[in-house]
Short mmCIF file of C-alpha atoms in Angstrom, two decimals:
data_model
loop_
_atom_site.label_atom_id
_atom_site.label_comp_id
_atom_site.label_asym_id
_atom_site.label_seq_id
_atom_site.Cartn_x
_atom_site.Cartn_y
_atom_site.Cartn_z
CA MET Z 1305 0.00 0.00 0.00
CA PRO Z 1306 1.47 3.43 -0.91
CA PHE Z 1307 2.69 5.72 1.79
CA GLY Z 1308 0.19 8.26 3.01
CA LYS Z 1309 -2.91 6.36 1.88
CA LYS Z 1310 -5.37 4.37 3.88
CA LYS Z 1311 -6.99 1.16 2.77
CA ASN Z 1312 -10.16 2.97 1.71
CA GLY Z 1313 -8.10 5.30 -0.62
CA ASP Z 1314 -8.27 8.42 1.57
CA PHE Z 1315 -5.12 10.47 2.07
CA ASP Z 1316 -3.45 10.01 5.44
CA GLU Z 1317 -2.18 13.50 6.29
CA ASP Z 1318 -0.72 12.48 9.63
CA MET Z 1319 1.48 9.82 8.07
CA ALA Z 1320 2.79 12.29 5.39
CA ASP Z 1321 3.66 14.84 8.06
CA ASP Z 1322 5.54 12.22 10.03
CA MET Z 1323 7.57 11.24 6.97
CA ALA Z 1324 8.49 14.89 6.21
CA ASP Z 1325 9.61 15.42 9.78
CA ASP Z 1326 11.75 12.26 9.67
CA LEU Z 1327 13.41 13.49 6.39
CA ASP Z 1328 14.21 16.90 7.87
CA ASP Z 1329 15.65 15.28 11.00
CA GLY Z 1330 17.89 13.09 8.82
CA MET Z 1331 19.23 16.06 6.85
CA ASN Z 1332 19.85 18.04 10.00
CA ASP Z 1333 21.69 15.07 11.52
CA ALA Z 1334 23.85 14.77 8.37
CA MET Z 1335 24.73 18.45 8.45
CA SER Z 1336 25.49 18.33 12.12
CA ASP Z 1337 27.68 15.26 11.57
CA ALA Z 1338 29.54 17.13 8.80
CA ASP Z 1339 29.98 20.13 11.02
CA ASN Z 1340 31.18 17.94 13.87
CA ALA Z 1341 33.55 16.19 11.52
CA ALA Z 1342 34.92 19.51 10.32
CA SER Z 1343 35.31 20.69 13.89
CA ASP Z 1344 37.04 17.42 14.74
CA GLY Z 1345 39.57 18.06 11.93
CA VAL Z 1346 38.00 15.71 9.37
CA ASP Z 1347 38.75 16.78 5.74
CA GLU Z 1348 35.72 17.49 3.55
CA ASP Z 1349 37.26 15.37 0.80
CA ASP Z 1350 36.85 12.30 3.08
CA LEU Z 1351 33.11 12.83 3.34
CA LEU Z 1352 30.53 11.71 0.87
CA PHE Z 1353 29.18 14.40 -1.44
CA SER Z 1354 25.73 13.94 -0.01
CA GLU Z 1355 27.02 14.51 3.49
CA LEU Z 1356 28.48 17.92 2.64
CA PRO Z 1357 26.55 21.12 3.41
CA ILE Z 1358 24.37 22.49 0.64
CA GLU Z 1359 26.59 25.56 0.17
CA VAL Z 1360 29.64 23.33 -0.27
CA GLN Z 1361 27.78 21.07 -2.69
CA VAL Z 1362 26.84 24.06 -4.84
CA LYS Z 1363 30.46 25.22 -4.94
CA LYS Z 1364 31.72 21.76 -5.87
CA MET Z 1365 29.19 21.23 -8.66
CA PRO Z 1366 30.79 21.48 -12.13
CA LYS Z 1367 30.15 24.81 -13.87
CA ARG Z 1368 28.97 24.91 -17.49
CA PRO Z 1369 31.53 26.82 -19.63
CA LYS Z 1370 30.24 29.88 -21.44
CA SER Z 1371 29.68 29.18 -25.13
CA ARG Z 1372 30.72 31.35 -28.09
CA ARG Z 1373 27.07 32.14 -28.68
CA SER Z 1374 26.87 33.63 -25.22
CA TRP Z 1375 29.81 35.94 -25.89
CA LEU Z 1376 28.41 36.96 -29.30
CA SER Z 1377 25.01 37.75 -27.81
CA LYS Z 1378 26.63 39.97 -25.19
CA LEU Z 1379 28.76 41.68 -27.87
CA LEU Z 1380 25.64 42.28 -29.97
CA ILE Z 1381 23.80 43.83 -27.04
CA ILE Z 1382 26.72 46.14 -26.30
CA THR Z 1383 27.03 47.10 -30.00
CA LEU Z 1384 23.33 47.90 -30.33
CA PHE Z 1385 23.54 50.05 -27.24
CA ILE Z 1386 26.63 51.99 -28.36
CA PHE Z 1387 25.77 52.33 -32.09
CA PRO Z 1388 23.29 55.27 -31.83
CA PHE Z 1389 25.80 57.30 -29.85
CA GLY Z 1390 28.62 56.53 -32.30
CA ALA Z 1391 26.50 57.32 -35.35
CA THR Z 1392 25.40 60.61 -33.79
CA ALA Z 1393 29.00 61.54 -33.03
CA VAL Z 1394 30.12 60.85 -36.63
CA ALA Z 1395 27.17 62.80 -38.05
CA MET Z 1396 28.08 65.79 -35.88
CA ILE Z 1397 31.64 65.99 -37.23
CA PRO Z 1398 30.73 68.12 -40.31
CA VAL Z 1399 28.69 70.42 -38.07
CA LEU Z 1400 31.37 70.93 -35.45
CA ASP Z 1401 34.33 71.01 -37.89
CA PRO Z 1402 33.37 71.34 -41.58
CA GLU Z 1403 36.95 70.96 -42.81
CA THR Z 1404 37.49 67.63 -41.01
CA GLY Z 1405 34.03 66.51 -42.08
CA TRP Z 1406 34.79 67.26 -45.73
CA ARG Z 1407 38.04 65.33 -45.59
CA LEU Z 1408 36.34 62.38 -43.86
CA PHE Z 1409 33.36 62.00 -46.16
CA HIS Z 1410 35.27 62.69 -49.41
CA LEU Z 1411 38.29 60.55 -48.62
CA GLY Z 1412 39.06 58.29 -51.56
CA GLY Z 1413 36.40 59.85 -53.78
CA PRO Z 1414 37.04 60.07 -57.53
CA LYS Z 1415 39.31 63.02 -58.32
CA ALA Z 1416 38.71 64.40 -54.84
CA THR Z 1417 42.37 64.92 -53.99
CA VAL Z 1418 43.15 66.22 -57.47
CA ALA Z 1419 40.05 68.30 -58.06
CA VAL Z 1420 40.13 70.16 -54.76
CA PRO Z 1421 43.62 70.33 -53.26
CA GLY Z 1422 43.10 70.75 -49.54
CA SER Z 1423 39.78 71.83 -48.15
CA GLU Z 1424 37.02 73.90 -49.71
CA ARG Z 1425 38.06 76.74 -47.44
CA GLU Z 1426 41.63 76.62 -48.79
CA LEU Z 1427 40.31 76.61 -52.36
CA GLN Z 1428 38.16 79.66 -51.80
CA GLU Z 1429 41.06 81.48 -50.14
CA GLU Z 1430 43.26 80.65 -53.12
CA ILE Z 1431 40.63 82.00 -55.50
CA SER Z 1432 40.31 85.19 -53.47
CA ARG Z 1433 44.06 85.73 -53.45
CA GLY Z 1434 44.25 85.21 -57.20
CA VAL Z 1435 41.37 87.60 -57.90
CA GLN Z 1436 42.83 90.24 -55.60
CA ASP Z 1437 46.24 89.92 -57.24
CA VAL Z 1438 44.81 90.42 -60.72
CA GLN Z 1439 42.69 93.36 -59.62
CA ASP Z 1440 45.68 95.08 -58.01
CA ARG Z 1441 47.70 94.71 -61.20
CA ASP Z 1442 44.82 96.06 -63.28
CA ARG Z 1443 44.49 99.11 -61.08
CA ALA Z 1444 48.22 99.74 -61.38
CA ALA Z 1445 47.96 99.55 -65.16
CA GLN Z 1446 44.97 101.87 -65.21
CA ASP Z 1447 46.69 104.39 -62.92
CA ALA Z 1448 49.55 104.50 -65.40
CA THR Z 1449 47.17 105.55 -68.19
CA ALA Z 1450 45.32 108.84 -68.53
CA PRO Z 1451 41.57 108.86 -69.18
CA ASP Z 1452 42.15 109.65 -72.85
CA GLY Z 1453 44.41 106.61 -73.23
CA THR Z 1454 47.72 108.51 -73.37
CA PRO Z 1455 50.61 107.48 -71.08
CA GLU Z 1456 51.14 109.50 -67.89
CA ASN Z 1457 54.33 110.47 -66.09
CA GLY Z 1458 56.37 110.30 -69.26
CA GLN Z 1459 55.95 106.55 -69.65
CA THR Z 1460 56.53 105.04 -73.03
CA SER Z 1461 54.51 102.31 -74.68
CA ASP Z 1462 57.27 99.85 -73.80
CA ASP Z 1463 56.91 100.76 -70.11
CA ILE Z 1464 53.18 100.12 -70.26
CA ALA Z 1465 53.78 96.78 -71.99
CA ASN Z 1466 56.22 95.80 -69.24
CA GLN Z 1467 53.62 96.70 -66.60
CA LEU Z 1468 51.01 94.60 -68.37
CA GLU Z 1469 53.38 91.65 -68.58
CA GLY Z 1470 52.29 88.95 -66.18
CA VAL Z 1471 48.88 90.44 -65.42
CA SER Z 1472 47.37 86.99 -65.92
CA ASP Z 1473 48.58 83.51 -66.70
CA LEU Z 1474 46.36 83.61 -69.77
CA ILE Z 1475 47.94 86.71 -71.35
CA GLY Z 1476 50.81 86.25 -73.76
CA ALA Z 1477 53.98 88.18 -72.88
CA PRO Z 1478 55.00 90.90 -75.35
CA ASN Z 1479 58.43 90.71 -76.94
CA GLN Z 1480 61.04 93.40 -76.50
CA GLY Z 1481 60.78 96.42 -78.72
CA GLY Z 1482 57.06 96.82 -78.24
CA THR Z 1483 55.99 94.09 -80.70
CA THR Z 1484 54.36 90.78 -80.08
CA GLY Z 1485 55.32 87.39 -81.45
CA ASP Z 1486 51.75 86.65 -82.60
CA SER Z 1487 50.20 88.87 -85.26
CA THR Z 1488 46.87 88.61 -83.47
CA GLN Z 1489 48.29 90.09 -80.27
CA PRO Z 1490 47.40 93.78 -79.86
CA THR Z 1491 50.15 96.37 -79.71
CA PRO Z 1492 50.95 98.12 -76.41
CA GLU Z 1493 48.99 101.19 -77.61
CA GLU Z 1494 45.95 98.99 -78.29
CA LEU Z 1495 46.36 97.34 -74.92
CA ALA Z 1496 46.40 100.73 -73.20
CA ALA Z 1497 43.21 101.70 -75.03
CA LEU Z 1498 41.58 98.40 -74.09
CA ILE Z 1499 42.45 98.93 -70.43
CA ALA Z 1500 40.88 102.37 -70.51
CA GLU Z 1501 37.69 100.94 -72.08
CA GLU Z 1502 37.36 97.83 -69.92
CA GLY Z 1503 36.61 99.55 -66.65
CA ALA Z 1504 36.69 97.54 -63.42
CA ILE Z 1505 36.09 93.84 -63.23
CA ASP Z 1506 33.48 94.34 -60.50
CA ASP Z 1507 31.36 96.69 -62.61
CA PRO Z 1508 27.84 95.23 -63.01
CA ILE Z 1509 26.94 93.88 -66.44
CA GLU Z 1510 24.33 95.93 -68.23
CA PRO Z 1511 21.40 93.82 -69.49
CA ASP Z 1512 20.87 93.55 -73.24
CA PRO Z 1513 17.53 91.71 -73.48
CA LEU Z 1514 16.76 89.36 -76.35
CA ARG Z 1515 13.35 89.31 -78.00
CA PRO Z 1516 10.61 87.71 -75.89
CA ALA Z 1517 9.83 84.06 -76.47
CA PRO Z 1518 7.93 82.34 -77.89
CA VAL Z 1519 7.80 84.20 -81.20
CA PRO Z 1520 4.37 83.75 -82.83
CA GLY Z 1521 4.42 81.24 -85.66
CA LEU Z 1522 7.60 79.49 -84.52
CA ASP Z 1523 5.96 76.79 -82.41
CA GLU Z 1524 3.20 74.22 -82.70
CA GLU Z 1525 1.21 72.00 -80.40
CA GLY Z 1526 2.83 68.69 -79.46
CA SER Z 1527 1.92 65.78 -77.22
CA PHE Z 1528 3.48 67.45 -74.16
CA GLY Z 1529 3.09 71.14 -74.98
CA ARG Z 1530 4.34 73.65 -77.54
CA ILE Z 1531 7.41 72.59 -79.53
CA PRO Z 1532 9.52 74.67 -81.98
CA ARG Z 1533 9.05 74.61 -85.75
CA ILE Z 1534 10.16 76.60 -88.80
CA GLY Z 1535 7.87 79.55 -89.53
CA ASP Z 1536 5.80 79.86 -92.67
CA ASP Z 1537 8.14 82.60 -93.91
CA GLY Z 1538 11.19 80.35 -93.47
CA THR Z 1539 12.34 81.89 -90.16
CA THR Z 1540 13.92 79.24 -87.94
CA PRO Z 1541 13.91 79.20 -84.13
CA PHE Z 1542 17.71 79.28 -84.36
CA ASP Z 1543 17.63 82.61 -86.22
CA ALA Z 1544 14.95 84.05 -83.95
CA TYR Z 1545 16.38 83.07 -80.57
CA LYS Z 1546 20.16 83.32 -81.03
CA ARG Z 1547 22.07 86.30 -79.71
CA PRO Z 1548 22.88 88.80 -82.50
CA PHE Z 1549 26.60 88.92 -83.22
CA GLU Z 1550 28.64 90.05 -86.20
CA THR Z 1551 31.85 88.17 -87.01
CA VAL Z 1552 34.86 89.59 -88.82
CA GLU Z 1553 37.01 87.65 -91.28
CA ASN Z 1554 40.43 86.50 -90.02
CA GLN Z 1555 39.46 87.28 -86.44
CA PRO Z 1556 39.83 84.32 -84.02
CA TYR Z 1557 36.83 83.65 -81.79
CA VAL Z 1558 36.18 81.55 -78.72
CA ALA Z 1559 32.80 80.55 -77.34
CA ILE Z 1560 31.77 79.12 -73.99
CA ILE Z 1561 28.62 77.20 -73.17
CA LEU Z 1562 27.88 76.73 -69.48
CA THR Z 1563 25.84 73.56 -68.86
CA GLY Z 1564 23.76 72.40 -65.91
CA VAL Z 1565 22.07 75.78 -65.51
CA GLY Z 1566 18.88 75.67 -63.47
CA LEU Z 1567 19.79 72.85 -61.10
CA ASN Z 1568 21.05 75.19 -58.36
CA THR Z 1569 19.40 78.53 -57.67
CA ALA Z 1570 22.48 80.41 -56.42
CA ARG Z 1571 24.71 79.16 -59.24
CA THR Z 1572 22.05 79.91 -61.83
CA GLU Z 1573 21.70 83.50 -60.64
CA ALA Z 1574 25.49 83.92 -60.65
CA ALA Z 1575 25.75 82.55 -64.19
CA ILE Z 1576 22.99 84.83 -65.49
CA ASN Z 1577 24.04 88.03 -63.74
CA ASP Z 1578 27.84 87.77 -63.43
CA LEU Z 1579 29.01 86.22 -66.70
CA PRO Z 1580 29.48 88.13 -69.96
CA LEU Z 1581 26.40 88.09 -72.15
CA ASN Z 1582 28.24 86.34 -75.00
CA ILE Z 1583 28.59 83.21 -72.86
CA SER Z 1584 25.79 80.82 -73.82
CA LEU Z 1585 23.84 78.89 -71.20
CA GLY Z 1586 22.79 75.24 -71.48
CA ILE Z 1587 19.68 74.67 -69.34
CA SER Z 1588 19.11 71.22 -67.87
CA PRO Z 1589 15.69 69.69 -68.68
CA TYR Z 1590 15.45 68.62 -65.03
CA ALA Z 1591 15.67 72.20 -63.69
CA ARG Z 1592 13.01 73.65 -61.43
CA ASP Z 1593 11.02 76.61 -62.80
CA ILE Z 1594 12.75 75.93 -66.09
CA ALA Z 1595 10.65 78.41 -68.07
CA LYS Z 1596 11.48 81.20 -65.62
CA VAL Z 1597 15.20 80.37 -65.75
CA ALA Z 1598 15.15 80.63 -69.54
CA MET Z 1599 13.14 83.85 -69.44
CA ASP Z 1600 15.54 85.46 -66.91
CA ALA Z 1601 18.58 84.44 -68.95
CA ARG Z 1602 17.15 85.86 -72.17
CA ALA Z 1603 16.01 89.02 -70.36
CA MET Z 1604 19.61 89.53 -69.28
CA GLY Z 1605 20.90 88.89 -72.82
CA HIS Z 1606 22.20 85.29 -72.80
CA GLU Z 1607 21.19 82.92 -75.56
CA VAL Z 1608 20.07 79.59 -74.16
CA PHE Z 1609 20.27 75.99 -75.31
CA LEU Z 1610 18.33 72.93 -74.15
CA GLN Z 1611 20.42 70.05 -72.85
CA VAL Z 1612 19.40 66.67 -74.30
CA PRO Z 1613 20.60 63.79 -72.10
CA MET Z 1614 21.85 60.81 -74.10
CA GLU Z 1615 23.33 57.45 -73.24
CA PRO Z 1616 27.12 57.44 -72.58
CA ASN Z 1617 29.51 54.54 -73.13
CA ASP Z 1618 29.68 53.72 -69.43
CA PHE Z 1619 25.90 53.64 -68.88
CA PRO Z 1620 24.48 52.87 -66.32
CA LEU Z 1621 27.57 53.83 -64.29
CA SER Z 1622 27.02 57.33 -65.63
CA ASP Z 1623 23.28 57.97 -65.58
CA PRO Z 1624 22.03 60.80 -67.81
CA GLY Z 1625 18.62 60.88 -66.11
CA PRO Z 1626 15.10 59.45 -66.32
CA ARG Z 1627 14.16 60.95 -69.72
CA ALA Z 1628 17.45 60.27 -71.49
CA LEU Z 1629 17.65 58.91 -75.03
CA LEU Z 1630 18.92 55.32 -74.84
CA THR Z 1631 20.13 52.86 -77.45
CA SER Z 1632 18.16 50.09 -75.74
CA LEU Z 1633 14.85 51.83 -76.51
CA SER Z 1634 12.97 51.71 -79.76
CA GLU Z 1635 13.07 54.59 -82.21
CA GLY Z 1636 9.49 55.52 -81.35
CA GLU Z 1637 10.17 55.64 -77.60
CA ASN Z 1638 13.24 57.85 -78.10
CA LEU Z 1639 11.27 60.25 -80.31
CA VAL Z 1640 8.53 60.45 -77.67
CA ARG Z 1641 11.16 61.34 -75.08
CA LEU Z 1642 12.66 63.91 -77.47
CA GLU Z 1643 9.25 65.54 -77.91
CA TRP Z 1644 8.89 65.76 -74.12
CA LEU Z 1645 12.28 67.49 -73.96
CA LEU Z 1646 11.43 69.91 -76.77
CA ALA Z 1647 8.31 71.04 -74.89
CA ARG Z 1648 10.16 71.98 -71.68
CA PHE Z 1649 10.37 75.74 -72.35
CA PRO Z 1650 10.39 78.20 -75.28
CA GLY Z 1651 13.18 80.39 -76.55
CA TYR Z 1652 16.17 78.06 -77.01
CA ALA Z 1653 18.32 78.43 -80.11
CA GLY Z 1654 19.30 74.77 -80.27
CA LEU Z 1655 20.03 71.54 -78.48
CA VAL Z 1656 23.26 70.48 -76.82
CA SER Z 1657 23.92 66.79 -76.24
CA HIS Z 1658 24.69 65.87 -72.65
CA GLN Z 1659 27.01 62.84 -72.32
CA GLY Z 1660 25.76 60.73 -75.26
CA SER Z 1661 29.11 59.30 -76.33
CA LYS Z 1662 27.39 56.00 -77.21
CA PHE Z 1663 24.03 57.26 -78.47
CA GLY Z 1664 25.61 59.90 -80.71
CA SER Z 1665 27.85 57.37 -82.47
CA MET Z 1666 25.13 54.90 -83.54
CA ASP Z 1667 23.44 55.59 -86.87
CA SER Z 1668 20.16 53.89 -85.96
CA ALA Z 1669 19.87 55.93 -82.75
CA ILE Z 1670 21.07 59.44 -83.63
CA ARG Z 1671 19.85 59.76 -87.23
CA PRO Z 1672 16.09 59.99 -86.41
CA VAL Z 1673 16.88 62.53 -83.66
CA LEU Z 1674 18.93 64.71 -86.05
CA GLU Z 1675 16.11 64.59 -88.61
CA ILE Z 1676 13.70 66.03 -86.03
CA ILE Z 1677 16.22 68.71 -85.03
CA THR Z 1678 16.76 69.69 -88.67
CA ARG Z 1679 13.03 69.88 -89.40
CA SER Z 1680 12.57 72.04 -86.28
CA GLY Z 1681 15.15 74.59 -87.45
CA LEU Z 1682 17.38 74.21 -84.37
CA MET Z 1683 21.14 74.14 -83.88
CA TYR Z 1684 22.85 70.93 -82.74
CA VAL Z 1685 25.86 71.30 -80.43
CA GLU Z 1686 27.96 68.19 -79.85
CA GLY Z 1687 28.89 68.06 -76.17
CA SER Z 1688 29.70 64.41 -75.56
CA ASN Z 1689 33.43 64.50 -76.36
CA SER Z 1690 36.36 66.86 -76.08
CA GLY Z 1691 37.60 67.97 -79.49
CA ILE Z 1692 35.93 65.07 -81.31
CA ALA Z 1693 33.06 65.43 -83.78
CA SER Z 1694 30.89 62.37 -83.40
CA TYR Z 1695 28.68 60.85 -86.05
CA GLY Z 1696 25.80 63.05 -84.94
CA ALA Z 1697 27.68 66.28 -85.61
CA GLN Z 1698 28.59 65.04 -89.08
CA LEU Z 1699 24.96 64.20 -89.83
CA ALA Z 1700 23.93 67.71 -88.79
CA ALA Z 1701 26.58 69.21 -91.08
CA ASN Z 1702 25.46 67.00 -94.00
CA ALA Z 1703 21.85 68.16 -93.48
CA SER Z 1704 22.96 71.83 -93.52
CA SER Z 1705 21.68 72.20 -89.99
CA PRO Z 1706 23.54 74.68 -87.75
CA ASN Z 1707 26.05 72.71 -85.73
CA ALA Z 1708 29.07 73.06 -83.48
CA VAL Z 1709 31.43 70.83 -81.51
CA GLY Z 1710 32.84 71.38 -78.04
CA ASN Z 1711 36.63 71.32 -78.24
CA ILE Z 1712 37.69 71.44 -74.58
CA VAL Z 1713 35.95 70.76 -71.28
CA ILE Z 1714 37.56 73.42 -69.14
CA ASP Z 1715 36.58 72.19 -65.66
CA ASP Z 1716 36.94 68.42 -65.72
CA VAL Z 1717 39.17 69.18 -62.73
CA PRO Z 1718 37.42 72.09 -60.98
CA SER Z 1719 40.43 73.89 -59.60
CA ARG Z 1720 41.68 77.39 -60.36
CA ARG Z 1721 44.96 76.31 -61.96
CA GLU Z 1722 43.40 73.58 -64.11
CA ILE Z 1723 40.60 75.84 -65.34
CA ASP Z 1724 43.06 78.59 -66.23
CA ALA Z 1725 45.25 76.09 -68.08
CA ARG Z 1726 42.29 74.76 -70.11
CA LEU Z 1727 41.19 78.29 -70.98
CA ASN Z 1728 44.71 79.03 -72.18
CA GLU Z 1729 44.56 75.94 -74.41
CA LEU Z 1730 41.20 77.12 -75.77
CA VAL Z 1731 42.66 80.50 -76.71
CA GLU Z 1732 45.64 78.92 -78.46
CA LEU Z 1733 43.31 76.56 -80.34
CA ALA Z 1734 41.21 79.51 -81.51
CA LYS Z 1735 44.32 81.28 -82.79
CA ARG Z 1736 45.30 78.20 -84.80
CA ASN Z 1737 41.87 77.23 -86.17
CA GLY Z 1738 40.04 80.53 -86.11
CA ALA Z 1739 37.37 79.27 -83.70
CA ALA Z 1740 37.14 77.11 -80.59
CA ILE Z 1741 34.32 76.19 -78.22
CA GLY Z 1742 34.70 75.33 -74.56
CA PHE Z 1743 32.28 73.46 -72.34
CA ALA Z 1744 31.96 74.23 -68.65
CA GLN Z 1745 29.75 73.35 -65.72
CA SER Z 1746 28.14 75.82 -63.37
CA TYR Z 1747 30.62 75.40 -60.50
CA PRO Z 1748 31.26 78.54 -58.43
CA VAL Z 1749 34.99 78.38 -59.16
CA THR Z 1750 34.26 77.98 -62.89
CA ILE Z 1751 32.01 81.04 -62.95
CA GLN Z 1752 34.64 83.08 -61.11
CA ARG Z 1753 37.48 82.07 -63.42
CA LEU Z 1754 35.38 82.64 -66.55
CA LYS Z 1755 34.53 86.13 -65.36
CA ASN Z 1756 38.21 87.04 -64.86
CA TRP Z 1757 39.30 85.36 -68.09
CA ALA Z 1758 36.68 87.05 -70.26
CA PHE Z 1759 37.53 90.46 -68.76
CA ARG Z 1760 41.00 90.35 -70.35
CA LEU Z 1761 40.38 88.17 -73.39
CA ARG Z 1762 40.63 90.96 -75.97
CA ARG Z 1763 44.19 91.70 -74.85
CA GLN Z 1764 45.16 88.38 -76.43
CA GLY Z 1765 43.64 89.30 -79.78
CA VAL Z 1766 40.75 86.84 -79.37
CA VAL Z 1767 37.06 87.77 -79.16
CA LEU Z 1768 34.41 86.04 -77.07
CA ALA Z 1769 31.38 85.13 -79.18
CA PRO Z 1770 28.09 83.28 -78.57
CA VAL Z 1771 28.06 79.64 -79.58
CA SER Z 1772 25.52 80.39 -82.31
CA ALA Z 1773 28.01 82.76 -83.99
CA LEU Z 1774 30.43 79.85 -84.57
CA ALA Z 1775 27.89 77.57 -86.25
CA ASN Z 1776 29.09 75.50 -89.23
CA ARG Z 1777 32.76 76.43 -88.69
CA GLN Z 1778 34.13 73.15 -87.36
CA VAL Z 1779 32.63 70.25 -89.35
CA THR Z 1780 32.65 70.16 -93.15
CA ALA Z 1781 29.66 68.65 -94.94
CA GLN Z 1782 30.35 65.43 -96.83
CA SER Z 1783 29.47 64.65 -100.41
CA ALA Z 1784 26.70 62.14 -101.13
CA ASP Z 1785 29.21 59.33 -101.71
CA GLU Z 1786 31.16 60.18 -98.57
CA ALA Z 1787 27.97 60.36 -96.52
CA GLU Z 1788 26.83 56.94 -97.79
CA ALA Z 1789 30.24 55.42 -97.05
CA ALA Z 1790 30.13 56.89 -93.55
CA ARG Z 1791 26.63 55.45 -93.05
CA ARG Z 1792 27.75 51.97 -94.09
CA GLN Z 1793 30.78 52.22 -91.81
CA ALA Z 1794 28.61 53.31 -88.89
CA GLU Z 1795 26.20 50.45 -89.53
CA GLN Z 1796 29.06 47.95 -89.69
CA LEU Z 1797 30.56 49.19 -86.43
CA GLU Z 1798 27.14 49.03 -84.79
CA ASN Z 1799 26.60 45.44 -85.94
CA GLU Z 1800 30.06 44.42 -84.75
CA ALA Z 1801 29.43 45.95 -81.34
CA ALA Z 1802 26.05 44.19 -81.07
CA ALA Z 1803 27.62 40.85 -82.02
CA ALA Z 1804 30.41 41.32 -79.49
CA GLN Z 1805 27.91 42.05 -76.73
CA GLU Z 1806 25.92 38.93 -77.59
CA ASN Z 1807 29.13 36.93 -77.23
CA GLY Z 1808 29.68 38.33 -73.75
CA ASP Z 1809 32.09 41.18 -74.51
CA GLU Z 1810 30.17 44.04 -72.91
CA SER Z 1811 33.08 46.44 -73.28
CA ALA Z 1812 32.71 46.56 -77.05
CA GLU Z 1813 31.23 49.88 -78.15
CA PRO Z 1814 30.88 51.56 -81.54
CA THR Z 1815 33.42 54.34 -81.85
CA ASN Z 1816 32.45 56.20 -85.00
CA THR Z 1817 34.19 59.52 -84.46
CA ILE Z 1818 35.73 62.06 -86.78
CA GLU Z 1819 38.87 63.93 -85.82
CA ASN Z 1820 38.17 67.63 -85.77
#
């Protein structure tokens, strides 16, 4: 019969209590025996484990070693606790110390160490020192000349030429005897007259507004708004919206087109108000208030162009934007995107390709686009390469459409020295070829250097002109046979590139370019 139960199945509480009391008495006796043994000098190792006190048993029980998972869990808890504080501290670095923050977040960036030597603060200080140095030299030259342009204090023309020597890195040094090595360089007397006429570099630019846009009869309704067209009387949007400018034979000209206008409000205002009016502005189709930007630029006197984003060779690493013309799209889809671009704002004299090194070299891609541009009476400016006329520029020349090619990108490295060096190359190229076009982006340092460079450009015998004034000067139209041969060559290169890509060689690209 089980303990604690009676024969009739009822629980015997008295018997259970007696058994519990007997168990407690036994444990107490064992503990007292262990204590007596310890007091009698008996070693605990000689006793049974069960006879040891509970505290001693707990100490002698084997401990479970901590696992790797236990350590990782603790490390994770500590990391999650510390991470918000660490992230906040790193985010506060640019606020507390902008210079250190710039160096930290731009470390290892592409062209970061070359493009901006030192910090942004050091770059701006360098620009300020350079501007101040040039202004001081200009004032000294002006002080040496009377208001009527005659030398003061008995100075000769040679003395004035020596004072002008070294005014800027972009000015050629006159030879001894008062003559210059280049026939296009002005004489010291002409330089003195130019200095008297130039005024101060900080003088505000007087507006010279262009005619309001749109001109009636030069646009039509499209799928996304009004798009340009040739007027019934034969007037083209290019003729109506370009900046008036008269060129002279045997006079070298340079032109600058500043791209990316409209993406940044402060830079856009600086480009419109601070740059010479003969510098053309390329407005991005992704700009905010794009119609107002174009209207303000034309009200000041700048001719404007619409940037057309096209697929580059390294797409998608270089992304021209959501409405770009791509070789992977059908002809119809690209023409729909082109129509959306054409309807962005009125008043542009032409289109300038943005990136587009791949799209502009493929006959099947660029030919339909150039046909639309030609029928619309617009100018096509090739901006995808430096000094290279792509297949698109040649097609525009063959169709007798106004065209131009960018020769030099002046601010690939946006530093003062590099920009000045590229502008010097542009001037020398204009002297050799009669005309040269530079591309620039709307960086603050670029706008500042362009302003200083244009202020003294005439001293080098070169004239700043709008891009529209240099149309059809760089690419010669081909004969019918030459054009057909070029088309077959472009088609062959395109097929070879497509076959190479199907075989897994993704680096193969058509490179149908024409040396300019």
